[in-house]
mmCIF file of C-alpha atoms in Angstrom:
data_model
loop_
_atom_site.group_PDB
_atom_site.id
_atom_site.type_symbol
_atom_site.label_atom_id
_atom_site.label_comp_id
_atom_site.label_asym_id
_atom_site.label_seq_id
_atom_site.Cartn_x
_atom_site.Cartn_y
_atom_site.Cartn_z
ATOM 1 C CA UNK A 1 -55.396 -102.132 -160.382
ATOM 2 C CA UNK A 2 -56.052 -104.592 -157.609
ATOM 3 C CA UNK A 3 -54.242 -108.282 -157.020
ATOM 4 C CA UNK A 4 -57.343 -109.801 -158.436
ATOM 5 C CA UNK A 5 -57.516 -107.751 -161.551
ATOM 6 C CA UNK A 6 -53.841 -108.281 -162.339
ATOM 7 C CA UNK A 7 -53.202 -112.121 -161.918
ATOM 8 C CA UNK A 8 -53.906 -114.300 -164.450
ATOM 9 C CA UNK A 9 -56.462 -116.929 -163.933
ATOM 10 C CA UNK A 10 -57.046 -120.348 -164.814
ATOM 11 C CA UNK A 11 -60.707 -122.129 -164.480
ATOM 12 C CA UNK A 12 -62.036 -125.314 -165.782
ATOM 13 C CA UNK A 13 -65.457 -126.626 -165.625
ATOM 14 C CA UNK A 14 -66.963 -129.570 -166.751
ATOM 15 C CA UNK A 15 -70.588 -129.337 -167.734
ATOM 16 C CA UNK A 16 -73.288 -132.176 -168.002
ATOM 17 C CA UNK A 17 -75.254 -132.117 -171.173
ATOM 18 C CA UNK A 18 -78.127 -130.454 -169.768
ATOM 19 C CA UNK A 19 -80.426 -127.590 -170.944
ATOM 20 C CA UNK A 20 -79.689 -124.783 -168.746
ATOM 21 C CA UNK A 21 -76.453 -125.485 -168.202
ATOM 22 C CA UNK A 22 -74.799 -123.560 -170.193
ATOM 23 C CA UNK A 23 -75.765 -120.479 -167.967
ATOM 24 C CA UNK A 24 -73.429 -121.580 -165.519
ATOM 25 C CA UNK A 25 -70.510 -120.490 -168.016
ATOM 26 C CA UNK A 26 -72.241 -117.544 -168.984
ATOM 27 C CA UNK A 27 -72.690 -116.761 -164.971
ATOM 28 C CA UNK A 28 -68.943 -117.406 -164.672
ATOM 29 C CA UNK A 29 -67.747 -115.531 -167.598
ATOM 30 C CA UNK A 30 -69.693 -112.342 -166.296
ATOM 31 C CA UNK A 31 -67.837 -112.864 -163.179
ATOM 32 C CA UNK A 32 -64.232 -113.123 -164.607
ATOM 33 C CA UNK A 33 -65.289 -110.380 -166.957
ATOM 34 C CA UNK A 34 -65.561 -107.646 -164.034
ATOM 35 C CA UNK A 35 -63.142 -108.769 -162.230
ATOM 36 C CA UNK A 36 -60.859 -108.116 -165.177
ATOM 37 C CA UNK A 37 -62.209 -105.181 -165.499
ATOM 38 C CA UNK A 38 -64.018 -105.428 -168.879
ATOM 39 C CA UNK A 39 -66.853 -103.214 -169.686
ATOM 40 C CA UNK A 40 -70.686 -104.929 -170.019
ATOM 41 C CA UNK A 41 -70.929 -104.875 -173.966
ATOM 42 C CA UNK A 42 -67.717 -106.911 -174.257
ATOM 43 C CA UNK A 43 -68.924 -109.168 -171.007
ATOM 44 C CA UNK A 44 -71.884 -109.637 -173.204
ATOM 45 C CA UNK A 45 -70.385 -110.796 -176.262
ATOM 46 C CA UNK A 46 -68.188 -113.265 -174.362
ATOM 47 C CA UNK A 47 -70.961 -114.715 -172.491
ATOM 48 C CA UNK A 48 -73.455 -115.251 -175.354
ATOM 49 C CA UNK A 49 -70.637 -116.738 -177.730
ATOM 50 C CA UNK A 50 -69.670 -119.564 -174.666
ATOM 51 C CA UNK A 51 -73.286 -119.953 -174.074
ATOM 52 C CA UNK A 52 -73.488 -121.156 -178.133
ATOM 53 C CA UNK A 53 -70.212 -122.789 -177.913
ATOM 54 C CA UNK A 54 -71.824 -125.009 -174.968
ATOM 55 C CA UNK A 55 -75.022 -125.223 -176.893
ATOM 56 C CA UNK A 56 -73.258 -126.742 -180.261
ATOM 57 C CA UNK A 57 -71.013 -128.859 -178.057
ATOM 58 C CA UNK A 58 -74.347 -130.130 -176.419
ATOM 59 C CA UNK A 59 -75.909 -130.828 -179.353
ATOM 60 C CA UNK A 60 -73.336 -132.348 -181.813
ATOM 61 C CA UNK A 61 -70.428 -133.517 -179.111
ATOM 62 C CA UNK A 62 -72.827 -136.259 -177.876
ATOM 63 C CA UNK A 63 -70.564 -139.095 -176.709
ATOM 64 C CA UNK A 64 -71.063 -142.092 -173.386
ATOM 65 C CA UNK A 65 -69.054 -138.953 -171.106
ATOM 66 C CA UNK A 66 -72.303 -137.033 -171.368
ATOM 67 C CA UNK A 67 -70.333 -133.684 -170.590
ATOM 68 C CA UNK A 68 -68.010 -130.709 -171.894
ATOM 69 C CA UNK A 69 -65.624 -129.246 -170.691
ATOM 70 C CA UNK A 70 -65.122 -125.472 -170.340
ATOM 71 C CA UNK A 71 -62.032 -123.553 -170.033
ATOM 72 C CA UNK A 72 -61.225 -119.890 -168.921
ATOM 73 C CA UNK A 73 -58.242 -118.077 -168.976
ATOM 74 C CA UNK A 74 -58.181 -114.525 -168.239
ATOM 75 C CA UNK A 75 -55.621 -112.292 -168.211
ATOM 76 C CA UNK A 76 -55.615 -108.194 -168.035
ATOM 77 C CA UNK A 77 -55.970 -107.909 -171.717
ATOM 78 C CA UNK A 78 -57.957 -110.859 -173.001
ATOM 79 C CA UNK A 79 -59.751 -113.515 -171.786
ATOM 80 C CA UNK A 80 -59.635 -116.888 -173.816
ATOM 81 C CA UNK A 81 -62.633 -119.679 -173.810
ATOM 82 C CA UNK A 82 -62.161 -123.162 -174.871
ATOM 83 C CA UNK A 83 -65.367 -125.637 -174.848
ATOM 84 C CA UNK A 84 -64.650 -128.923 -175.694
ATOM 85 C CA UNK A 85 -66.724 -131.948 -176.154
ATOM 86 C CA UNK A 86 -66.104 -136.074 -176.989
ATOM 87 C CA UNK A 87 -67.935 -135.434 -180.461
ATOM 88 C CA UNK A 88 -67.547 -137.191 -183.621
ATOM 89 C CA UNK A 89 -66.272 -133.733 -184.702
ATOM 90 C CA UNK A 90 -66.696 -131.885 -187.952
ATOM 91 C CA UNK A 91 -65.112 -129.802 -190.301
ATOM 92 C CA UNK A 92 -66.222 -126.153 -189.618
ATOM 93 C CA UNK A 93 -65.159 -125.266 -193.747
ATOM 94 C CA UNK A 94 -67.662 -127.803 -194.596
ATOM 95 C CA UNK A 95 -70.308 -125.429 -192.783
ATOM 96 C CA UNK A 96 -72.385 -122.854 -194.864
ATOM 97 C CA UNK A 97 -72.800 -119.614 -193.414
ATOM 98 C CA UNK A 98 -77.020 -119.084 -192.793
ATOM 99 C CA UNK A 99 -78.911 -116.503 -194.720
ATOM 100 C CA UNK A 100 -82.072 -115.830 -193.486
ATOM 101 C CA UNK A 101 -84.051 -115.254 -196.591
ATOM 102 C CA UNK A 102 -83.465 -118.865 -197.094
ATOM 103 C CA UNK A 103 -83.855 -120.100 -193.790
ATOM 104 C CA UNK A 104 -87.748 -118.330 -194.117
ATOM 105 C CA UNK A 105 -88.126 -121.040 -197.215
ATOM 106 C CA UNK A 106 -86.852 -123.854 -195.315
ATOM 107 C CA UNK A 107 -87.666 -126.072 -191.892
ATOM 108 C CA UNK A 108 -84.388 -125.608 -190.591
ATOM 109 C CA UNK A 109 -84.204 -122.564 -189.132
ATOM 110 C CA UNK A 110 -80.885 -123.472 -187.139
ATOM 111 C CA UNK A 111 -77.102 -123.819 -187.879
ATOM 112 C CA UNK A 112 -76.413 -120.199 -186.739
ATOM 113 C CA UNK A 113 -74.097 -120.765 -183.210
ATOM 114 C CA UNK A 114 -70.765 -120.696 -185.640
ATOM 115 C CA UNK A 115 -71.868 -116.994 -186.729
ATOM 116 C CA UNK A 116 -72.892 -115.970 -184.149
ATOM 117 C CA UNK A 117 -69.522 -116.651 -182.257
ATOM 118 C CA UNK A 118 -66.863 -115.637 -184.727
ATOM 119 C CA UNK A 119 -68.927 -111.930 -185.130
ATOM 120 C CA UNK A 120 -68.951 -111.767 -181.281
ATOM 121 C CA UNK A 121 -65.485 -113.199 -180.831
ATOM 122 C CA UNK A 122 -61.922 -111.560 -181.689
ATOM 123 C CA UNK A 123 -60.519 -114.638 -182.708
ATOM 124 C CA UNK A 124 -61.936 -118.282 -182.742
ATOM 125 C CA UNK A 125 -59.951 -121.385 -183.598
ATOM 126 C CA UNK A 126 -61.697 -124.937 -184.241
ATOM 127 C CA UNK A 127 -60.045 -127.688 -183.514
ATOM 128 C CA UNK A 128 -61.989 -131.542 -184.516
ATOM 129 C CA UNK A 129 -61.006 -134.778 -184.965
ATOM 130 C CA UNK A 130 -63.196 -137.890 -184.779
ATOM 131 C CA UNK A 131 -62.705 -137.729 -181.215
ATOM 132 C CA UNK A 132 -64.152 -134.639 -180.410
ATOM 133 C CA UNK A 133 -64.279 -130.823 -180.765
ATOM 134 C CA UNK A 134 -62.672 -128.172 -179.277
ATOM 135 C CA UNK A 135 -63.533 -124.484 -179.950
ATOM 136 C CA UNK A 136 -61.323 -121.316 -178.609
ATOM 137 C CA UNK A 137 -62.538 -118.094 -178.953
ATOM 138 C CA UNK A 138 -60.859 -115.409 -177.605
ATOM 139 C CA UNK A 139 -61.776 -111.419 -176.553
ATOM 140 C CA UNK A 140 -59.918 -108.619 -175.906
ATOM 141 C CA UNK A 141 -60.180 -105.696 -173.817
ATOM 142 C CA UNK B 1 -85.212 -125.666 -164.533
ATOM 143 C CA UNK B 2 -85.113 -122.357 -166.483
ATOM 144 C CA UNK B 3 -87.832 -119.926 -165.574
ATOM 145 C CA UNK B 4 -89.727 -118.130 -168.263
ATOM 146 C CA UNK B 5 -92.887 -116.412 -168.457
ATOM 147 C CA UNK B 6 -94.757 -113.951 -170.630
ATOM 148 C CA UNK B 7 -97.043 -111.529 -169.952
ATOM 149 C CA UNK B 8 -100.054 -109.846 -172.387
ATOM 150 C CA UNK B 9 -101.324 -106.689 -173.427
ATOM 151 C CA UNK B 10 -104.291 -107.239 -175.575
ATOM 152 C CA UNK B 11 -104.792 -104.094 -177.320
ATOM 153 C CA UNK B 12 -107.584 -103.497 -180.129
ATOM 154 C CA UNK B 13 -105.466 -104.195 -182.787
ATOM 155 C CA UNK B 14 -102.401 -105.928 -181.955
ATOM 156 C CA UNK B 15 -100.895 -108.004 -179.046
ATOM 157 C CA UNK B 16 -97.945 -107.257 -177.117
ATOM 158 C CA UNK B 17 -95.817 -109.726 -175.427
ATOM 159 C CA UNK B 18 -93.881 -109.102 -172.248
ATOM 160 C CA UNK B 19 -91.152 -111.715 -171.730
ATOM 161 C CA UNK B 20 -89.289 -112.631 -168.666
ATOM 162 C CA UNK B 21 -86.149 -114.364 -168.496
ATOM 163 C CA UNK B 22 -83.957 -116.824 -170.693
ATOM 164 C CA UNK B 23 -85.291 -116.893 -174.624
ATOM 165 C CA UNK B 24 -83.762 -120.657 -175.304
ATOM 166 C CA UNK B 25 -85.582 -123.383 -176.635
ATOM 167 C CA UNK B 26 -88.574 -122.902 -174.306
ATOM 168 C CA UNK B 27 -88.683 -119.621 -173.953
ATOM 169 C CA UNK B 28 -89.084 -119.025 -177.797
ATOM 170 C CA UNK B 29 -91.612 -121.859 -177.943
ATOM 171 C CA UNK B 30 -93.577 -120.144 -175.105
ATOM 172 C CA UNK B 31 -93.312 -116.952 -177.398
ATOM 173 C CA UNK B 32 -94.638 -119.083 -180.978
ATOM 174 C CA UNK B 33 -97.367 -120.873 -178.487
ATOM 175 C CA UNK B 34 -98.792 -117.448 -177.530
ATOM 176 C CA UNK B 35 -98.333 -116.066 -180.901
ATOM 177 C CA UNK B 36 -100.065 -118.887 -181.965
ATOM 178 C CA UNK B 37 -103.240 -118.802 -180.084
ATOM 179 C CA UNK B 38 -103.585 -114.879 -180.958
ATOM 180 C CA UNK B 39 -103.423 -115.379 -184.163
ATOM 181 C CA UNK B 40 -106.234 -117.926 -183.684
ATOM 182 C CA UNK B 41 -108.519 -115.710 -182.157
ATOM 183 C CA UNK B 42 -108.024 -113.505 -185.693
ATOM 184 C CA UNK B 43 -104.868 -111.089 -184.674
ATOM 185 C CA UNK B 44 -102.185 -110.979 -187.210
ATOM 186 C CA UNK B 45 -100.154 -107.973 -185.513
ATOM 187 C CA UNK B 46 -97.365 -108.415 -182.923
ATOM 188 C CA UNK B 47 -95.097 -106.271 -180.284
ATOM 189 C CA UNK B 48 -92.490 -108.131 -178.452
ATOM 190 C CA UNK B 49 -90.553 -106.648 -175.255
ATOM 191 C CA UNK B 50 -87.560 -107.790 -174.253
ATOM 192 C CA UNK B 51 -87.077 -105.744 -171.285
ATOM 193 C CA UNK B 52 -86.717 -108.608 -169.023
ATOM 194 C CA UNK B 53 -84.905 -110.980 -171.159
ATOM 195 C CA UNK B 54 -81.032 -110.668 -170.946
ATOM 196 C CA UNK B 55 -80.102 -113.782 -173.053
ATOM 197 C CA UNK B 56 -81.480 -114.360 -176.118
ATOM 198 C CA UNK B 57 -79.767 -117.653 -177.829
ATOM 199 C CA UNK B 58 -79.827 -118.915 -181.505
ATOM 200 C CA UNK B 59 -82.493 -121.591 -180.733
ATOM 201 C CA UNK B 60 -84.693 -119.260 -179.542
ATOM 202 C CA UNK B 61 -83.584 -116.464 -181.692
ATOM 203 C CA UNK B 62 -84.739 -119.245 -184.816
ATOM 204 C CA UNK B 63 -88.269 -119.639 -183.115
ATOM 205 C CA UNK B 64 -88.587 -115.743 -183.483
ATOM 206 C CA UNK B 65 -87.468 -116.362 -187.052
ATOM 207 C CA UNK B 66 -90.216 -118.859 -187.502
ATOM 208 C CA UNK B 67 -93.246 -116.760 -186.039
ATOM 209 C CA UNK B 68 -92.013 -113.862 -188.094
ATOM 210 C CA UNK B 69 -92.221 -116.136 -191.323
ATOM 211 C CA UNK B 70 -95.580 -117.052 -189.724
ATOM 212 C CA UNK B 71 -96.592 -113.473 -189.711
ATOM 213 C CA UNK B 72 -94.966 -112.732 -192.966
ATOM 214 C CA UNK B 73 -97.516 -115.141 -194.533
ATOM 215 C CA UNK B 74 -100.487 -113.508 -192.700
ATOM 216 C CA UNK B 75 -99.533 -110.700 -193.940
ATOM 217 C CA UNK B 76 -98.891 -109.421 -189.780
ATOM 218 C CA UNK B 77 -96.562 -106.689 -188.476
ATOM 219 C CA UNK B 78 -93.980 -108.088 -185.958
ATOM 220 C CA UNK B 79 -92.441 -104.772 -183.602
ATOM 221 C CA UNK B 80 -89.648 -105.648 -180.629
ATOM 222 C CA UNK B 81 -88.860 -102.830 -178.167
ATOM 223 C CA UNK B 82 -86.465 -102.905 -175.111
ATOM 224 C CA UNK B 83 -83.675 -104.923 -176.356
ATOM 225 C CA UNK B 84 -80.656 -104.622 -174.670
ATOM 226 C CA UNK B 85 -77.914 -104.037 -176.483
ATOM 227 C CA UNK B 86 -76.349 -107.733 -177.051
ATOM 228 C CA UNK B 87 -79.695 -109.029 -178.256
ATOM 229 C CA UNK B 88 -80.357 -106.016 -180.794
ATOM 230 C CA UNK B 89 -76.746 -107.136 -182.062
ATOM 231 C CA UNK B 90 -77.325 -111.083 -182.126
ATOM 232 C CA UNK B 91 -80.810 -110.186 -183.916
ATOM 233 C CA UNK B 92 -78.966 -108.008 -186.612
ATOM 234 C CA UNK B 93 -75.811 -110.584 -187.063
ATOM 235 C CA UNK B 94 -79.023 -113.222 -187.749
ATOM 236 C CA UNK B 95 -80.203 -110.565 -190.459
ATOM 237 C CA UNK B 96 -83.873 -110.313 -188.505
ATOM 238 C CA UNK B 97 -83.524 -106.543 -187.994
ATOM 239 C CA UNK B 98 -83.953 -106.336 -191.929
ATOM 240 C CA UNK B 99 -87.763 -107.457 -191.328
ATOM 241 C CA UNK B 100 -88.474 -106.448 -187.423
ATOM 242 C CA UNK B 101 -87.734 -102.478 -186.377
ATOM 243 C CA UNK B 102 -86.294 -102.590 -182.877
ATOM 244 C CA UNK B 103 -87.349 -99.237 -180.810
ATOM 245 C CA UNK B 104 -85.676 -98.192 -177.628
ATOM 246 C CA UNK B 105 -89.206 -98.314 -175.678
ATOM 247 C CA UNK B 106 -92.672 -99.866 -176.036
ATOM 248 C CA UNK B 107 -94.804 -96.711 -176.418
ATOM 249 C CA UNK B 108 -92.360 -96.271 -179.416
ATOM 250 C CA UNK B 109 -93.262 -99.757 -180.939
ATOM 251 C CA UNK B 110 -96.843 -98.949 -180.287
ATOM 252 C CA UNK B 111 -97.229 -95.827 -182.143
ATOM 253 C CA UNK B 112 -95.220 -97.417 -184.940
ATOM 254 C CA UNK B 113 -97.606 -100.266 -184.677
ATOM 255 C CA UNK B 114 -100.913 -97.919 -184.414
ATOM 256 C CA UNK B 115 -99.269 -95.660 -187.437
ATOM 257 C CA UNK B 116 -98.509 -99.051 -189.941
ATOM 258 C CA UNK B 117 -102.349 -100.497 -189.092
ATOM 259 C CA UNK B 118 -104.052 -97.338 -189.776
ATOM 260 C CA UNK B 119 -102.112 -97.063 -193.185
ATOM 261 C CA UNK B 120 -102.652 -100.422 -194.258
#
């Protein structure tokens, strides 16, 4: 195990609400994935549940900041993401699960990111208020 | 700017699509544009490969979900081939692989394509 793979790192980034941005924490999550030493599949998961975690924050954390903020710690055995946003927050028990038979009757097709994350993710933890959001999933090795 | 494109195979029967690059918001609506004007010049059957796209997000995932209801009225076949394996797995957490078969290649989606045409 190398220096780099055995320290435990800190990163924070703070995002502007942008499309496209949220492949910046995707590109840094794949980093800190191999340098932890986690295989692809797992790097995968990670990546596409802080790309939705940016994309919700984006959409519903809408606030004057204009920007989230995106944390990474990574350790040998887990790596933890928190996205945060200035949001007028919500209360994730108050949102259904989707079913796609009904989503083929309706015109909202969306309101799938919260799936989507807690399938890909170990554990996920929502934390709202009316001052904003903040999601952390976490991923083991 | 996120780059996208998507490239055609007109075939007698069917069309496949060839993406390239990010399926968000504009890539899927790239995907339900061309869709769109195929099924305008009469062709109601589909094949999608993904060999080029390694992110596939729930925006764009929901514009798939849209030109497969689309093609469910029109009584069309939708195939997707060369998914890698994250977007074969965000695709089955959505519940779309229980109306789109995901093969491992495109000659595979083809002959399944060519076999469900001829039988229908």
């Amino acid at each position: 195990m190398t220096s780099e793979q055995s320290e435990t790192k800190e990163i924070n980034l703070v995002l502007p609400v942008k499309s496209g941005m949220e492949l910046i924490a995707a590109k840094l999550t794949d980093k800190l994935g191999k340098i932890k030493g986690f295989d692809q599949k797992t790097i995968d998961e990670i990546k596409l549940a802080t790309i939705e975690a940016c994309l919700n924050a984006f959409e519903h954390g809408v606030s004057d900041e204009k920007s989230i903020k995106v944390d990474f710690f990574c350790s040998q055995e887990k790596i933890d993401v928190t996205v945060q946003d200035s949001g007028k927050g919500f209360d994730p028990k108050l949102v259904a699960s989707p079913e796609i038979a009904e989503k083929f009757k309706s015109d909202y097709k969306r309101g799938w990111g919260i799936k989507i994350i807690t399938e890909l993710m170990d554990k996920v933890d929502f934390a709202s208020d009316s001052k904003g959001t903040k999601v952390t999933m976490t991923k083991f090795k | 700017m996120v780059n996208f494109n998507i490239y055609i195979e007109e075939k007698e029967n069917y069309v496949v699509l060839k993406t390239d690059g990010y399926i968000n918001n504009l890539g899927g609506r790239a995907i339900a544009d061309k869709v769109e004007e195929y099924t305008e010049k009469g062709f109601k059957h589909f094949v999608i490969n993904f060999e080029k796209s390694e992110i596939l997000n729930s925006i764009g995932a929901c514009i798939l979900i849209e030109v497969l209801d689309g093609l469910l009225e029109l009584k069309g076949k939708l195939k997707f081939s060369n998914c890698i394996a994250i977007i074969a797995q965000t695709m089955e957490i959505m519940g779309i692989t229980k109306f789109v078969e995901i093969y491992e290649t495109q000659a595979m989606a083809e002959e399944a394509m060519q076999a469900d045409i001829k039988k229908s």
